[in-house]
Amino acid sequence: MSLSGRNGLAMKLVGNDAGKVQQHADENIGANIASGSYPSDAMIVLPCSMGTLAGIAHGLAATLVQRAADVTLKERQPLILCVRETPFNLIHLRNMTAAVEAGATIYPVMPAFYNRPATVDEMVRNFVQRVLAHVGLRQAGAFEWGRDS
């Protein structure tokens, strides 16, 4: 797993003891995750701005996130784009269509309410658990329809 972030923010989010976490500057398009020979099973862009979506959808590969997404699509691995801006305009929808046609999954950042979350933290946790489950990383304690409903 690799994270880009400023001033160690990504490390604070996942914890300093996460031995598998590497942090890369978005300008470092030569980082290991920018190569198809680097082993990975999937990529999640969360959050994915409309600018990042546009770059990925059109194969710009000008930043590390865009280049790693391009490699993920080239290697036919799952690419999950958690778009965050609404409402969508026609350009956003066309970029989403282009990304999906290339093999990405659009997974808008939207909370679920069917699990009756009591706090914002529960909403966020449920969303992240759903995204991780989508790439095969089921989390212990995650809401499962039918089991918890």
PDB file of C-alpha atoms in Angstrom:
ATOM      1  CA  MET A   1       0.000   0.000   0.000  1.00  0.00           C
ATOM      2  CA  SER A   2       1.281   3.441  -0.793  1.00  0.00           C
ATOM      3  CA  LEU A   3      -0.066   6.806   0.221  1.00  0.00           C
ATOM      4  CA  SER A   4       0.665  10.286  -0.973  1.00  0.00           C
ATOM      5  CA  GLY A   5       0.215  13.096   1.464  1.00  0.00           C
ATOM      6  CA  ARG A   6       1.668  16.256   2.857  1.00  0.00           C
ATOM      7  CA  ASN A   7       3.507  16.629   6.147  1.00  0.00           C
ATOM      8  CA  GLY A   8       2.927  13.062   7.225  1.00  0.00           C
ATOM      9  CA  LEU A   9      -0.869  13.410   7.247  1.00  0.00           C
ATOM     10  CA  ALA A  10      -1.296  10.021   5.596  1.00  0.00           C
ATOM     11  CA  MET A  11       0.885   8.378   8.244  1.00  0.00           C
ATOM     12  CA  LYS A  12      -1.179   9.999  10.987  1.00  0.00           C
ATOM     13  CA  LEU A  13      -4.337   8.599   9.428  1.00  0.00           C
ATOM     14  CA  VAL A  14      -3.094   5.005   9.229  1.00  0.00           C
ATOM     15  CA  GLY A  15      -0.752   5.057  12.214  1.00  0.00           C
ATOM     16  CA  ASN A  16       3.005   5.246  12.390  1.00  0.00           C
ATOM     17  CA  ASP A  17       3.352   1.521  13.046  1.00  0.00           C
ATOM     18  CA  ALA A  18       1.853   0.492   9.696  1.00  0.00           C
ATOM     19  CA  GLY A  19       4.903  -1.338   8.312  1.00  0.00           C
ATOM     20  CA  LYS A  20       3.435  -1.830   4.840  1.00  0.00           C
ATOM     21  CA  VAL A  21       2.718   1.859   4.305  1.00  0.00           C
ATOM     22  CA  GLN A  22       4.979   3.918   2.077  1.00  0.00           C
ATOM     23  CA  GLN A  23       4.491   7.619   1.541  1.00  0.00           C
ATOM     24  CA  HIS A  24       5.346   9.217  -1.810  1.00  0.00           C
ATOM     25  CA  ALA A  25       5.148  12.781  -3.083  1.00  0.00           C
ATOM     26  CA  ASP A  26       2.566  13.153  -5.864  1.00  0.00           C
ATOM     27  CA  GLU A  27       5.302  14.713  -8.012  1.00  0.00           C
ATOM     28  CA  ASN A  28       7.430  11.538  -7.764  1.00  0.00           C
ATOM     29  CA  ILE A  29       6.218   9.744 -10.903  1.00  0.00           C
ATOM     30  CA  GLY A  30       9.258   7.457 -10.649  1.00  0.00           C
ATOM     31  CA  ALA A  31       8.021   5.863  -7.394  1.00  0.00           C
ATOM     32  CA  ASN A  32       7.658   2.076  -7.302  1.00  0.00           C
ATOM     33  CA  ILE A  33       3.857   2.192  -7.606  1.00  0.00           C
ATOM     34  CA  ALA A  34       4.232   3.928 -10.975  1.00  0.00           C
ATOM     35  CA  SER A  35       5.597   0.711 -12.491  1.00  0.00           C
ATOM     36  CA  GLY A  36       3.689  -2.301 -13.748  1.00  0.00           C
ATOM     37  CA  SER A  37       6.440  -4.510 -12.339  1.00  0.00           C
ATOM     38  CA  TYR A  38       5.624  -3.391  -8.774  1.00  0.00           C
ATOM     39  CA  PRO A  39       3.206  -5.919  -7.233  1.00  0.00           C
ATOM     40  CA  SER A  40      -0.240  -4.604  -6.351  1.00  0.00           C
ATOM     41  CA  ASP A  41      -3.732  -6.025  -6.385  1.00  0.00           C
ATOM     42  CA  ALA A  42      -5.858  -2.868  -6.617  1.00  0.00           C
ATOM     43  CA  MET A  43      -5.831   0.910  -6.245  1.00  0.00           C
ATOM     44  CA  ILE A  44      -8.304   3.138  -4.444  1.00  0.00           C
ATOM     45  CA  VAL A  45      -8.284   6.912  -4.953  1.00  0.00           C
ATOM     46  CA  LEU A  46     -10.129   8.338  -1.950  1.00  0.00           C
ATOM     47  CA  PRO A  47     -11.016  11.125  -2.245  1.00  0.00           C
ATOM     48  CA  CYS A  48     -10.860  11.539  -6.010  1.00  0.00           C
ATOM     49  CA  SER A  49     -11.281  15.128  -7.126  1.00  0.00           C
ATOM     50  CA  MET A  50     -12.776  15.884 -10.522  1.00  0.00           C
ATOM     51  CA  GLY A  51      -9.341  17.113 -11.614  1.00  0.00           C
ATOM     52  CA  THR A  52      -7.753  13.788 -10.685  1.00  0.00           C
ATOM     53  CA  LEU A  53     -10.619  11.939 -12.380  1.00  0.00           C
ATOM     54  CA  ALA A  54     -10.081  13.964 -15.571  1.00  0.00           C
ATOM     55  CA  GLY A  55      -6.360  13.233 -15.569  1.00  0.00           C
ATOM     56  CA  ILE A  56      -6.952   9.505 -15.058  1.00  0.00           C
ATOM     57  CA  ALA A  57      -9.785   9.332 -17.609  1.00  0.00           C
ATOM     58  CA  HIS A  58      -7.606  10.928 -20.264  1.00  0.00           C
ATOM     59  CA  GLY A  59      -4.367   9.113 -19.467  1.00  0.00           C
ATOM     60  CA  LEU A  60      -2.393  12.210 -18.535  1.00  0.00           C
ATOM     61  CA  ALA A  61      -0.138  10.450 -15.985  1.00  0.00           C
ATOM     62  CA  ALA A  62       1.327  13.842 -14.954  1.00  0.00           C
ATOM     63  CA  THR A  63       1.244  13.064 -11.215  1.00  0.00           C
ATOM     64  CA  LEU A  64       2.008   9.922  -9.237  1.00  0.00           C
ATOM     65  CA  VAL A  65      -1.677   9.263  -8.534  1.00  0.00           C
ATOM     66  CA  GLN A  66      -2.522   9.589 -12.234  1.00  0.00           C
ATOM     67  CA  ARG A  67       0.466   7.465 -13.306  1.00  0.00           C
ATOM     68  CA  ALA A  68      -0.263   4.737 -10.733  1.00  0.00           C
ATOM     69  CA  ALA A  69      -3.914   4.696 -11.853  1.00  0.00           C
ATOM     70  CA  ASP A  70      -2.783   4.432 -15.478  1.00  0.00           C
ATOM     71  CA  VAL A  71      -0.571   1.469 -14.568  1.00  0.00           C
ATOM     72  CA  THR A  72      -3.416  -0.117 -12.582  1.00  0.00           C
ATOM     73  CA  LEU A  73      -5.685   0.078 -15.642  1.00  0.00           C
ATOM     74  CA  LYS A  74      -2.902  -1.154 -17.944  1.00  0.00           C
ATOM     75  CA  GLU A  75      -2.351  -4.167 -15.685  1.00  0.00           C
ATOM     76  CA  ARG A  76      -6.128  -4.740 -15.532  1.00  0.00           C
ATOM     77  CA  GLN A  77      -6.247  -4.462 -11.760  1.00  0.00           C
ATOM     78  CA  PRO A  78      -9.250  -2.956  -9.940  1.00  0.00           C
ATOM     79  CA  LEU A  79      -9.179   0.852  -9.814  1.00  0.00           C
ATOM     80  CA  ILE A  80     -11.730   2.444  -7.492  1.00  0.00           C
ATOM     81  CA  LEU A  81     -12.311   6.194  -7.866  1.00  0.00           C
ATOM     82  CA  CYS A  82     -14.192   7.663  -4.914  1.00  0.00           C
ATOM     83  CA  VAL A  83     -15.382  10.912  -6.481  1.00  0.00           C
ATOM     84  CA  ARG A  84     -16.323  13.590  -4.006  1.00  0.00           C
ATOM     85  CA  GLU A  85     -17.789  16.618  -5.753  1.00  0.00           C
ATOM     86  CA  THR A  86     -21.459  17.169  -6.480  1.00  0.00           C
ATOM     87  CA  PRO A  87     -23.523  18.035  -8.343  1.00  0.00           C
ATOM     88  CA  PHE A  88     -22.006  16.470 -11.459  1.00  0.00           C
ATOM     89  CA  ASN A  89     -21.847  18.434 -14.664  1.00  0.00           C
ATOM     90  CA  LEU A  90     -21.689  16.932 -18.148  1.00  0.00           C
ATOM     91  CA  ILE A  91     -17.874  17.045 -18.206  1.00  0.00           C
ATOM     92  CA  HIS A  92     -17.730  15.109 -14.912  1.00  0.00           C
ATOM     93  CA  LEU A  93     -20.148  12.494 -16.263  1.00  0.00           C
ATOM     94  CA  ARG A  94     -18.177  12.108 -19.496  1.00  0.00           C
ATOM     95  CA  ASN A  95     -14.929  11.728 -17.558  1.00  0.00           C
ATOM     96  CA  MET A  96     -16.556   9.111 -15.323  1.00  0.00           C
ATOM     97  CA  THR A  97     -17.796   7.285 -18.422  1.00  0.00           C
ATOM     98  CA  ALA A  98     -14.298   7.348 -19.958  1.00  0.00           C
ATOM     99  CA  ALA A  99     -12.777   6.009 -16.732  1.00  0.00           C
ATOM    100  CA  VAL A 100     -15.366   3.208 -16.490  1.00  0.00           C
ATOM    101  CA  GLU A 101     -14.828   2.297 -20.146  1.00  0.00           C
ATOM    102  CA  ALA A 102     -11.101   2.011 -19.365  1.00  0.00           C
ATOM    103  CA  GLY A 103     -11.840  -0.371 -16.479  1.00  0.00           C
ATOM    104  CA  ALA A 104     -12.265   1.813 -13.385  1.00  0.00           C
ATOM    105  CA  THR A 105     -15.124   1.677 -10.910  1.00  0.00           C
ATOM    106  CA  ILE A 106     -16.742   4.950  -9.857  1.00  0.00           C
ATOM    107  CA  TYR A 107     -17.607   4.774  -6.157  1.00  0.00           C
ATOM    108  CA  PRO A 108     -18.999   8.171  -5.065  1.00  0.00           C
ATOM    109  CA  VAL A 109     -18.340   9.244  -1.501  1.00  0.00           C
ATOM    110  CA  MET A 110     -21.838   8.785  -0.103  1.00  0.00           C
ATOM    111  CA  PRO A 111     -22.811   7.652   3.361  1.00  0.00           C
ATOM    112  CA  ALA A 112     -25.144   4.723   3.814  1.00  0.00           C
ATOM    113  CA  PHE A 113     -28.062   4.998   6.194  1.00  0.00           C
ATOM    114  CA  TYR A 114     -29.484   1.465   6.012  1.00  0.00           C
ATOM    115  CA  ASN A 115     -27.174   0.429   8.853  1.00  0.00           C
ATOM    116  CA  ARG A 116     -28.584   3.269  11.001  1.00  0.00           C
ATOM    117  CA  PRO A 117     -25.290   4.942  11.952  1.00  0.00           C
ATOM    118  CA  ALA A 118     -25.394   6.907  15.186  1.00  0.00           C
ATOM    119  CA  THR A 119     -22.326   9.054  14.479  1.00  0.00           C
ATOM    120  CA  VAL A 120     -20.438  10.561  11.567  1.00  0.00           C
ATOM    121  CA  ASP A 121     -17.522   8.291  12.517  1.00  0.00           C
ATOM    122  CA  GLU A 122     -19.760   5.245  11.979  1.00  0.00           C
ATOM    123  CA  MET A 123     -20.796   6.595   8.545  1.00  0.00           C
ATOM    124  CA  VAL A 124     -17.168   7.102   7.537  1.00  0.00           C
ATOM    125  CA  ARG A 125     -16.119   3.696   8.867  1.00  0.00           C
ATOM    126  CA  ASN A 126     -18.985   1.981   7.023  1.00  0.00           C
ATOM    127  CA  PHE A 127     -18.089   3.725   3.755  1.00  0.00           C
ATOM    128  CA  VAL A 128     -14.421   2.755   4.013  1.00  0.00           C
ATOM    129  CA  GLN A 129     -15.358  -0.830   4.928  1.00  0.00           C
ATOM    130  CA  ARG A 130     -17.622  -1.030   1.844  1.00  0.00           C
ATOM    131  CA  VAL A 131     -14.853   0.276  -0.438  1.00  0.00           C
ATOM    132  CA  LEU A 132     -12.307  -2.157   1.010  1.00  0.00           C
ATOM    133  CA  ALA A 133     -14.777  -5.048   0.655  1.00  0.00           C
ATOM    134  CA  HIS A 134     -15.201  -4.072  -2.998  1.00  0.00           C
ATOM    135  CA  VAL A 135     -11.542  -4.942  -3.603  1.00  0.00           C
ATOM    136  CA  GLY A 136     -11.711  -8.110  -1.498  1.00  0.00           C
ATOM    137  CA  LEU A 137     -10.456  -6.724   1.817  1.00  0.00           C
ATOM    138  CA  ARG A 138     -13.393  -7.467   4.081  1.00  0.00           C
ATOM    139  CA  GLN A 139     -13.077  -5.955   7.545  1.00  0.00           C
ATOM    140  CA  ALA A 140     -14.029  -7.634  10.799  1.00  0.00           C
ATOM    141  CA  GLY A 141     -17.122  -6.045  12.292  1.00  0.00           C
ATOM    142  CA  ALA A 142     -18.321  -4.503   9.019  1.00  0.00           C
ATOM    143  CA  PHE A 143     -22.058  -4.244   8.444  1.00  0.00           C
ATOM    144  CA  GLU A 144     -23.447  -7.085   6.336  1.00  0.00           C
ATOM    145  CA  TRP A 145     -26.957  -6.882   4.938  1.00  0.00           C
ATOM    146  CA  GLY A 146     -29.147  -9.634   6.373  1.00  0.00           C
ATOM    147  CA  ARG A 147     -26.764 -10.426   9.194  1.00  0.00           C
ATOM    148  CA  ASP A 148     -27.008  -7.077  10.960  1.00  0.00           C
ATOM    149  CA  SER A 149     -30.266  -5.686   9.572  1.00  0.00           C
TER     150      SER A 149
END
